[in-house]
Amino acid sequence: MSSQLRLILAVLFLCVLGIGLAVYKNRSLGVPLWVGTKATSWLVEAKVSFFHGEAAAPVTVKLALPAAAADESIGQEAGSLGFGYTTEAGLSGLKAVWSARQPSEGSHALYYRVRFPERFKTGGGGEEVKGTPPVAESPGLSGPLEKAAQGLIEKSRAVSADTDTFFTHLFLQVAKDNSAQEVLLLRRHYQNVEKVSEENLLIVMGIDLLKLAGIPARLAHGVRLDANIGPQQALPLIEYCDGATWKVKNPAQPNVSLRSENIFVWNRGGVPLLDVIGGENSKVSFTVVKDMIPLDRMNSLRDSPFLASTILSLPVSERAVFRYVVLIPLGAFVVVILRNIVGIPTLGTFMPVLLALAFLEMDLGLGIVMFAVIVAVGLYFRFLLSSMNLLVVPRVAACVVIVTMLMLLMSLISWRLGVRGVLQITLFPMIIIAWTIERMSLIWEEEGKRNAIMQVGGSVFVAVVAYLVMKVPQIQYWAQYFPELLLVLLAAILLIGRYTGYRLSELHRFRNFSES
Amino acid sequence: MKRWWHRWFRTPKELRAMGVVGINMRNARFLLPNNPRRLYQRVDNKLMTKALAEERGLEVPLTYLVVTSPHDVAFMEKKLLAHEAFVMKPARGSGGKGVLVIDHRDGDTYVKPSGSRLTGAELRHHAENILAGLYSLGGNRDHALIEYRVTPAKVLTEISFQGAPDIRIVMLHGYPVMAMLRAATKESDGRANLHQGAIGIGIDLATGLTVRAVHHGSMITHHPDLKSPLIGVQIPYWDKILEIAVTCHEMTELGYLGVDLMVDETKGPLMIEVNARPGLAIQMANGVGLMKRLMPVVERHKLKPQESAADRIAFSREVLKARTSASA
């Protein structure tokens, strides 16, 4: 049979191609096949974006770089279309400088990436003071404000032994002792008079307090080493001098060292993080990705001719998106197996995959509970709606509104109760859930509640299995670093497409079958 | 031979030995190769099927009205005044979804066979749901079809609770392969879906006599609600029914299909619809694996690809007849 032959050839071709590429990467480029226990390197990308209004004006962009960037062995690169790129070493550290005489009008994005091994994590250790020791300048507080600040400082000084413990106690007081008169007074001043925004309040006030206590202090910036939070803003930190060295700490967590907090110090030395001349609305955001393979292997992989076959050459912010995209085929594969070989009924063919993706980003148990609550309450309202004899599309749209309000309500209630995970509820595919409710109510009316619950239960079951498969670290690793193995998955799906044997559910369905 | 595991499942080997066809097998070996996609619209749209059938001179339930727009819905009731009973169904529905049977009127209300009543507004809302595509394949916009309500032949009403029983004949390459009668029960609420509690009754292709009845997977001999005997009932007009089935194959050109018919008290057998994806429950009703009926047809078709309709029927009646318990 020629179609059979064609299928076998296609399957063989896909397997050879997929496995061949993977073996090549493993043998020649040395990319390990098995996932290590720990992340071996971090990749942090800074994305500078700004708007350029006047076509004729020149633009200069200066971005402070981490001290580690001076180290040649650290992998780093800059991406900049139409801009010249250099680095500038100054007194207070390294800077990336992009410049262009006449860049085109519109939005621009510049990238700087740094890749460093795990052991390198913080970059926030002590840094020896060069030259004359710095002197703290007066913050310029006066009157009752100065008194209040002095009071706070006295309290902290009384319970501390050196600069480090003073720092800890000072910020513990500021943060926790909210009811203290001094803190309230100072807070109000910075809020109302100095117009400092809420998130920067602690930093600005803290630096002034340290200066008043005679400790030189300045602003530093850090990046959270957390691959799950997506693009993030720079985290403001405080750098202070204890006489001999400059140290960096996070005032929000004064008693925790940066290393255990997973913060990478991006720039220190009190220079501004970003300086854009000739552009408007400039901002810098950071994306962090965990690389599971060693740094030198990573470089050879990125420079290999098969670059196109990997997603590793994409900008980091795009790679973070692909982290889940490459898992979707696996979900589809699970659906194929559970439907065509096991024979589990589901509502909507690939709805379980979307559900599984939502589960991936939240706690599974909580996710299932939230799904059940939304569907149950949505179904109740759907039955109320059905007595109004609405047309189909408005009815589903009404369902979408109800589902949305339910999500809002659940988030609010759980926030009050202190269950944080519920905020992730927005990850559920709402339109799909609204349709699920509509379809379920129809099945409920036409075939009875047993069938309706069976099908929704089947969907959740398939989603959970898909979730469990996608969650396996080894599988995530393969999907990310060996995406060519998806060709093998494709071959397997093609083979299942020709499976003519019984589904497991049919063995049960025909259990009473007897020949007459 | 009863084994302990038969309470829960059968092994694939056992099922294969009995010739049971599973969904994957049906799709891959019979549906996909024999039913080209372009032919599906002939059966998925009941209006088109009916038009084709009328061209061939087949008897179908008379169409009273086709509702195609909300405007039609407003005038629908006026146009139906002349008809005491009727059936409303989506033109592209499947599996009996969205079929509404009106048995008679009582003043301004419409009465279903079960006795429950519908107001004019509810009737119009059902038509609007059909138009919006609630019951159609893929949720596309649809038309509502309003047609003659079959009054089943007396022999058949005696074995069905309220709903009209319908006859399903599965065909391959134009050879009738297997037949069954689906009779409603109190539990199935007038509907003929076996998994909702309807009775599947196997019919001998050779004679049109019922040979076996299955309710919820187990064999029965009498109707659970009516207590009437289900075995040995002669389906009326059997010769004609087989002819209609074979003509349906010729007009749709589908290689593998199921033909649904009803036998009217006065008009005789009427073709209701053609199904391009007939289900597998028919095997349970007959107690015969489909493979045992399909393989002889595959062989025959290879041998004589151009056999005439009459010869095909003769072949099916001769070779695929039910083995009676006496001869087995």
JSON list of N, CA and C in Angstrom, two decimals, chain A residues 134-179:
[
{"chain": "A", "resi": 134, "resn": "PRO", "atom": "N", "xyz": [35.39, 58.16, 51.44]},
{"chain": "A", "resi": 134, "resn": "PRO", "atom": "CA", "xyz": [34.33, 59.13, 51.16]},
{"chain": "A", "resi": 134, "resn": "PRO", "atom": "C", "xyz": [33.78, 59.72, 52.45]},
{"chain": "A", "resi": 135, "resn": "VAL", "atom": "N", "xyz": [33.23, 60.92, 52.32]},
{"chain": "A", "resi": 135, "resn": "VAL", "atom": "CA", "xyz": [32.62, 61.56, 53.48]},
{"chain": "A", "resi": 135, "resn": "VAL", "atom": "C", "xyz": [31.13, 61.73, 53.17]},
{"chain": "A", "resi": 136, "resn": "ALA", "atom": "N", "xyz": [30.32, 61.43, 54.17]},
{"chain": "A", "resi": 136, "resn": "ALA", "atom": "CA", "xyz": [28.89, 61.55, 53.96]},
{"chain": "A", "resi": 136, "resn": "ALA", "atom": "C", "xyz": [28.49, 63.00, 53.96]},
{"chain": "A", "resi": 137, "resn": "GLU", "atom": "N", "xyz": [27.81, 63.45, 52.89]},
{"chain": "A", "resi": 137, "resn": "GLU", "atom": "CA", "xyz": [27.34, 64.84, 52.89]},
{"chain": "A", "resi": 137, "resn": "GLU", "atom": "C", "xyz": [26.01, 64.91, 53.61]},
{"chain": "A", "resi": 138, "resn": "SER", "atom": "N", "xyz": [25.72, 66.08, 54.15]},
{"chain": "A", "resi": 138, "resn": "SER", "atom": "CA", "xyz": [24.47, 66.22, 54.92]},
{"chain": "A", "resi": 138, "resn": "SER", "atom": "C", "xyz": [23.27, 66.15, 54.00]},
{"chain": "A", "resi": 139, "resn": "PRO", "atom": "N", "xyz": [22.25, 65.44, 54.40]},
{"chain": "A", "resi": 139, "resn": "PRO", "atom": "CA", "xyz": [21.06, 65.31, 53.57]},
{"chain": "A", "resi": 139, "resn": "PRO", "atom": "C", "xyz": [20.20, 66.56, 53.58]},
{"chain": "A", "resi": 140, "resn": "GLY", "atom": "N", "xyz": [20.52, 67.51, 54.43]},
{"chain": "A", "resi": 140, "resn": "GLY", "atom": "CA", "xyz": [19.76, 68.75, 54.43]},
{"chain": "A", "resi": 140, "resn": "GLY", "atom": "C", "xyz": [18.41, 68.66, 55.11]},
{"chain": "A", "resi": 141, "resn": "LEU", "atom": "N", "xyz": [18.31, 67.86, 56.16]},
{"chain": "A", "resi": 141, "resn": "LEU", "atom": "CA", "xyz": [17.08, 67.82, 56.94]},
{"chain": "A", "resi": 141, "resn": "LEU", "atom": "C", "xyz": [17.22, 68.85, 58.05]},
{"chain": "A", "resi": 142, "resn": "SER", "atom": "N", "xyz": [16.08, 69.43, 58.49]},
{"chain": "A", "resi": 142, "resn": "SER", "atom": "CA", "xyz": [16.16, 70.42, 59.54]},
{"chain": "A", "resi": 142, "resn": "SER", "atom": "C", "xyz": [14.92, 70.39, 60.41]},
{"chain": "A", "resi": 143, "resn": "GLY", "atom": "N", "xyz": [15.01, 71.08, 61.55]},
{"chain": "A", "resi": 143, "resn": "GLY", "atom": "CA", "xyz": [13.86, 71.22, 62.43]},
{"chain": "A", "resi": 143, "resn": "GLY", "atom": "C", "xyz": [13.39, 69.89, 62.99]},
{"chain": "A", "resi": 144, "resn": "PRO", "atom": "N", "xyz": [12.07, 69.73, 63.11]},
{"chain": "A", "resi": 144, "resn": "PRO", "atom": "CA", "xyz": [11.52, 68.50, 63.70]},
{"chain": "A", "resi": 144, "resn": "PRO", "atom": "C", "xyz": [11.89, 67.26, 62.89]},
{"chain": "A", "resi": 145, "resn": "LEU", "atom": "N", "xyz": [12.06, 67.43, 61.58]},
{"chain": "A", "resi": 145, "resn": "LEU", "atom": "CA", "xyz": [12.43, 66.28, 60.74]},
{"chain": "A", "resi": 145, "resn": "LEU", "atom": "C", "xyz": [13.78, 65.73, 61.17]},
{"chain": "A", "resi": 146, "resn": "GLU", "atom": "N", "xyz": [14.74, 66.67, 61.35]},
{"chain": "A", "resi": 146, "resn": "GLU", "atom": "CA", "xyz": [16.08, 66.25, 61.74]},
{"chain": "A", "resi": 146, "resn": "GLU", "atom": "C", "xyz": [16.03, 65.56, 63.09]},
{"chain": "A", "resi": 147, "resn": "LYS", "atom": "N", "xyz": [15.20, 66.13, 63.97]},
{"chain": "A", "resi": 147, "resn": "LYS", "atom": "CA", "xyz": [15.07, 65.54, 65.31]},
{"chain": "A", "resi": 147, "resn": "LYS", "atom": "C", "xyz": [14.54, 64.12, 65.23]},
{"chain": "A", "resi": 148, "resn": "ALA", "atom": "N", "xyz": [13.52, 63.97, 64.42]},
{"chain": "A", "resi": 148, "resn": "ALA", "atom": "CA", "xyz": [12.92, 62.64, 64.29]},
{"chain": "A", "resi": 148, "resn": "ALA", "atom": "C", "xyz": [13.94, 61.66, 63.73]},
{"chain": "A", "resi": 149, "resn": "ALA", "atom": "N", "xyz": [14.68, 62.12, 62.70]},
{"chain": "A", "resi": 149, "resn": "ALA", "atom": "CA", "xyz": [15.67, 61.25, 62.09]},
{"chain": "A", "resi": 149, "resn": "ALA", "atom": "C", "xyz": [16.75, 60.90, 63.08]},
{"chain": "A", "resi": 150, "resn": "GLN", "atom": "N", "xyz": [17.20, 61.91, 63.83]},
{"chain": "A", "resi": 150, "resn": "GLN", "atom": "CA", "xyz": [18.24, 61.67, 64.84]},
{"chain": "A", "resi": 150, "resn": "GLN", "atom": "C", "xyz": [17.76, 60.65, 65.86]},
{"chain": "A", "resi": 151, "resn": "GLY", "atom": "N", "xyz": [16.49, 60.79, 66.25]},
{"chain": "A", "resi": 151, "resn": "GLY", "atom": "CA", "xyz": [15.92, 59.85, 67.22]},
{"chain": "A", "resi": 151, "resn": "GLY", "atom": "C", "xyz": [16.00, 58.42, 66.74]},
{"chain": "A", "resi": 152, "resn": "LEU", "atom": "N", "xyz": [15.60, 58.24, 65.49]},
{"chain": "A", "resi": 152, "resn": "LEU", "atom": "CA", "xyz": [15.66, 56.90, 64.89]},
{"chain": "A", "resi": 152, "resn": "LEU", "atom": "C", "xyz": [17.07, 56.36, 64.89]},
{"chain": "A", "resi": 153, "resn": "ILE", "atom": "N", "xyz": [18.00, 57.24, 64.49]},
{"chain": "A", "resi": 153, "resn": "ILE", "atom": "CA", "xyz": [19.41, 56.82, 64.40]},
{"chain": "A", "resi": 153, "resn": "ILE", "atom": "C", "xyz": [19.94, 56.42, 65.77]},
{"chain": "A", "resi": 154, "resn": "GLU", "atom": "N", "xyz": [19.58, 57.23, 66.78]},
{"chain": "A", "resi": 154, "resn": "GLU", "atom": "CA", "xyz": [20.04, 56.91, 68.14]},
{"chain": "A", "resi": 154, "resn": "GLU", "atom": "C", "xyz": [19.57, 55.53, 68.57]},
{"chain": "A", "resi": 155, "resn": "LYS", "atom": "N", "xyz": [18.26, 55.27, 68.30]},
{"chain": "A", "resi": 155, "resn": "LYS", "atom": "CA", "xyz": [17.68, 53.98, 68.68]},
{"chain": "A", "resi": 155, "resn": "LYS", "atom": "C", "xyz": [18.45, 52.84, 68.03]},
{"chain": "A", "resi": 156, "resn": "SER", "atom": "N", "xyz": [18.73, 52.99, 66.74]},
{"chain": "A", "resi": 156, "resn": "SER", "atom": "CA", "xyz": [19.41, 51.91, 66.02]},
{"chain": "A", "resi": 156, "resn": "SER", "atom": "C", "xyz": [20.83, 51.75, 66.49]},
{"chain": "A", "resi": 157, "resn": "ARG", "atom": "N", "xyz": [21.47, 52.91, 66.75]},
{"chain": "A", "resi": 157, "resn": "ARG", "atom": "CA", "xyz": [22.87, 52.86, 67.16]},
{"chain": "A", "resi": 157, "resn": "ARG", "atom": "C", "xyz": [23.01, 52.14, 68.50]},
{"chain": "A", "resi": 158, "resn": "ALA", "atom": "N", "xyz": [22.03, 52.36, 69.38]},
{"chain": "A", "resi": 158, "resn": "ALA", "atom": "CA", "xyz": [22.07, 51.77, 70.72]},
{"chain": "A", "resi": 158, "resn": "ALA", "atom": "C", "xyz": [22.08, 50.25, 70.66]},
{"chain": "A", "resi": 159, "resn": "VAL", "atom": "N", "xyz": [21.41, 49.66, 69.63]},
{"chain": "A", "resi": 159, "resn": "VAL", "atom": "CA", "xyz": [21.31, 48.19, 69.60]},
{"chain": "A", "resi": 159, "resn": "VAL", "atom": "C", "xyz": [22.25, 47.57, 68.57]},
{"chain": "A", "resi": 160, "resn": "SER", "atom": "N", "xyz": [23.18, 48.37, 67.99]},
{"chain": "A", "resi": 160, "resn": "SER", "atom": "CA", "xyz": [24.06, 47.79, 66.98]},
{"chain": "A", "resi": 160, "resn": "SER", "atom": "C", "xyz": [25.52, 47.95, 67.36]},
{"chain": "A", "resi": 161, "resn": "ALA", "atom": "N", "xyz": [26.38, 47.12, 66.72]},
{"chain": "A", "resi": 161, "resn": "ALA", "atom": "CA", "xyz": [27.79, 47.13, 67.06]},
{"chain": "A", "resi": 161, "resn": "ALA", "atom": "C", "xyz": [28.64, 47.80, 65.99]},
{"chain": "A", "resi": 162, "resn": "ASP", "atom": "N", "xyz": [28.25, 47.63, 64.73]},
{"chain": "A", "resi": 162, "resn": "ASP", "atom": "CA", "xyz": [29.05, 48.21, 63.65]},
{"chain": "A", "resi": 162, "resn": "ASP", "atom": "C", "xyz": [28.12, 48.73, 62.55]},
{"chain": "A", "resi": 163, "resn": "THR", "atom": "N", "xyz": [28.69, 49.13, 61.44]},
{"chain": "A", "resi": 163, "resn": "THR", "atom": "CA", "xyz": [27.88, 49.72, 60.38]},
{"chain": "A", "resi": 163, "resn": "THR", "atom": "C", "xyz": [26.87, 48.74, 59.84]},
{"chain": "A", "resi": 164, "resn": "ASP", "atom": "N", "xyz": [27.30, 47.46, 59.67]},
{"chain": "A", "resi": 164, "resn": "ASP", "atom": "CA", "xyz": [26.41, 46.46, 59.08]},
{"chain": "A", "resi": 164, "resn": "ASP", "atom": "C", "xyz": [25.19, 46.24, 59.97]},
{"chain": "A", "resi": 165, "resn": "THR", "atom": "N", "xyz": [25.42, 46.06, 61.27]},
{"chain": "A", "resi": 165, "resn": "THR", "atom": "CA", "xyz": [24.27, 45.81, 62.15]},
{"chain": "A", "resi": 165, "resn": "THR", "atom": "C", "xyz": [23.44, 47.07, 62.30]},
{"chain": "A", "resi": 166, "resn": "PHE", "atom": "N", "xyz": [24.10, 48.23, 62.23]},
{"chain": "A", "resi": 166, "resn": "PHE", "atom": "CA", "xyz": [23.34, 49.48, 62.29]},
{"chain": "A", "resi": 166, "resn": "PHE", "atom": "C", "xyz": [22.37, 49.55, 61.12]},
{"chain": "A", "resi": 167, "resn": "PHE", "atom": "N", "xyz": [22.88, 49.20, 59.93]},
{"chain": "A", "resi": 167, "resn": "PHE", "atom": "CA", "xyz": [22.06, 49.21, 58.72]},
{"chain": "A", "resi": 167, "resn": "PHE", "atom": "C", "xyz": [20.83, 48.33, 58.92]},
{"chain": "A", "resi": 168, "resn": "THR", "atom": "N", "xyz": [21.10, 47.10, 59.40]},
{"chain": "A", "resi": 168, "resn": "THR", "atom": "CA", "xyz": [20.01, 46.14, 59.59]},
{"chain": "A", "resi": 168, "resn": "THR", "atom": "C", "xyz": [18.96, 46.69, 60.53]},
{"chain": "A", "resi": 169, "resn": "HIS", "atom": "N", "xyz": [19.40, 47.21, 61.69]},
{"chain": "A", "resi": 169, "resn": "HIS", "atom": "CA", "xyz": [18.45, 47.67, 62.69]},
{"chain": "A", "resi": 169, "resn": "HIS", "atom": "C", "xyz": [17.70, 48.89, 62.23]},
{"chain": "A", "resi": 170, "resn": "LEU", "atom": "N", "xyz": [18.40, 49.78, 61.52]},
{"chain": "A", "resi": 170, "resn": "LEU", "atom": "CA", "xyz": [17.75, 50.99, 61.04]},
{"chain": "A", "resi": 170, "resn": "LEU", "atom": "C", "xyz": [16.58, 50.63, 60.13]},
{"chain": "A", "resi": 171, "resn": "PHE", "atom": "N", "xyz": [16.84, 49.73, 59.19]},
{"chain": "A", "resi": 171, "resn": "PHE", "atom": "CA", "xyz": [15.78, 49.43, 58.22]},
{"chain": "A", "resi": 171, "resn": "PHE", "atom": "C", "xyz": [14.70, 48.52, 58.79]},
{"chain": "A", "resi": 172, "resn": "LEU", "atom": "N", "xyz": [15.09, 47.72, 59.78]},
{"chain": "A", "resi": 172, "resn": "LEU", "atom": "CA", "xyz": [14.04, 46.93, 60.46]},
{"chain": "A", "resi": 172, "resn": "LEU", "atom": "C", "xyz": [13.07, 47.89, 61.14]},
{"chain": "A", "resi": 173, "resn": "GLN", "atom": "N", "xyz": [13.62, 48.94, 61.76]},
{"chain": "A", "resi": 173, "resn": "GLN", "atom": "CA", "xyz": [12.77, 49.91, 62.44]},
{"chain": "A", "resi": 173, "resn": "GLN", "atom": "C", "xyz": [11.90, 50.66, 61.46]},
{"chain": "A", "resi": 174, "resn": "VAL", "atom": "N", "xyz": [12.50, 51.10, 60.38]},
{"chain": "A", "resi": 174, "resn": "VAL", "atom": "CA", "xyz": [11.74, 51.89, 59.41]},
{"chain": "A", "resi": 174, "resn": "VAL", "atom": "C", "xyz": [10.62, 51.06, 58.81]},
{"chain": "A", "resi": 175, "resn": "ALA", "atom": "N", "xyz": [10.95, 49.80, 58.51]},
{"chain": "A", "resi": 175, "resn": "ALA", "atom": "CA", "xyz": [9.97, 48.97, 57.82]},
{"chain": "A", "resi": 175, "resn": "ALA", "atom": "C", "xyz": [8.88, 48.48, 58.76]},
{"chain": "A", "resi": 176, "resn": "LYS", "atom": "N", "xyz": [9.29, 47.95, 59.91]},
{"chain": "A", "resi": 176, "resn": "LYS", "atom": "CA", "xyz": [8.30, 47.28, 60.76]},
{"chain": "A", "resi": 176, "resn": "LYS", "atom": "C", "xyz": [7.60, 48.23, 61.70]},
{"chain": "A", "resi": 177, "resn": "ASP", "atom": "N", "xyz": [8.38, 49.19, 62.21]},
{"chain": "A", "resi": 177, "resn": "ASP", "atom": "CA", "xyz": [7.83, 50.03, 63.25]},
{"chain": "A", "resi": 177, "resn": "ASP", "atom": "C", "xyz": [7.04, 51.19, 62.65]},
{"chain": "A", "resi": 178, "resn": "ASN", "atom": "N", "xyz": [6.05, 50.86, 61.87]},
{"chain": "A", "resi": 178, "resn": "ASN", "atom": "CA", "xyz": [5.34, 51.88, 61.14]},
{"chain": "A", "resi": 178, "resn": "ASN", "atom": "C", "xyz": [4.64, 52.88, 62.04]},
{"chain": "A", "resi": 179, "resn": "SER", "atom": "N", "xyz": [4.26, 52.44, 63.23]},
{"chain": "A", "resi": 179, "resn": "SER", "atom": "CA", "xyz": [3.47, 53.31, 64.08]},
{"chain": "A", "resi": 179, "resn": "SER", "atom": "C", "xyz": [4.32, 54.34, 64.81]}
]
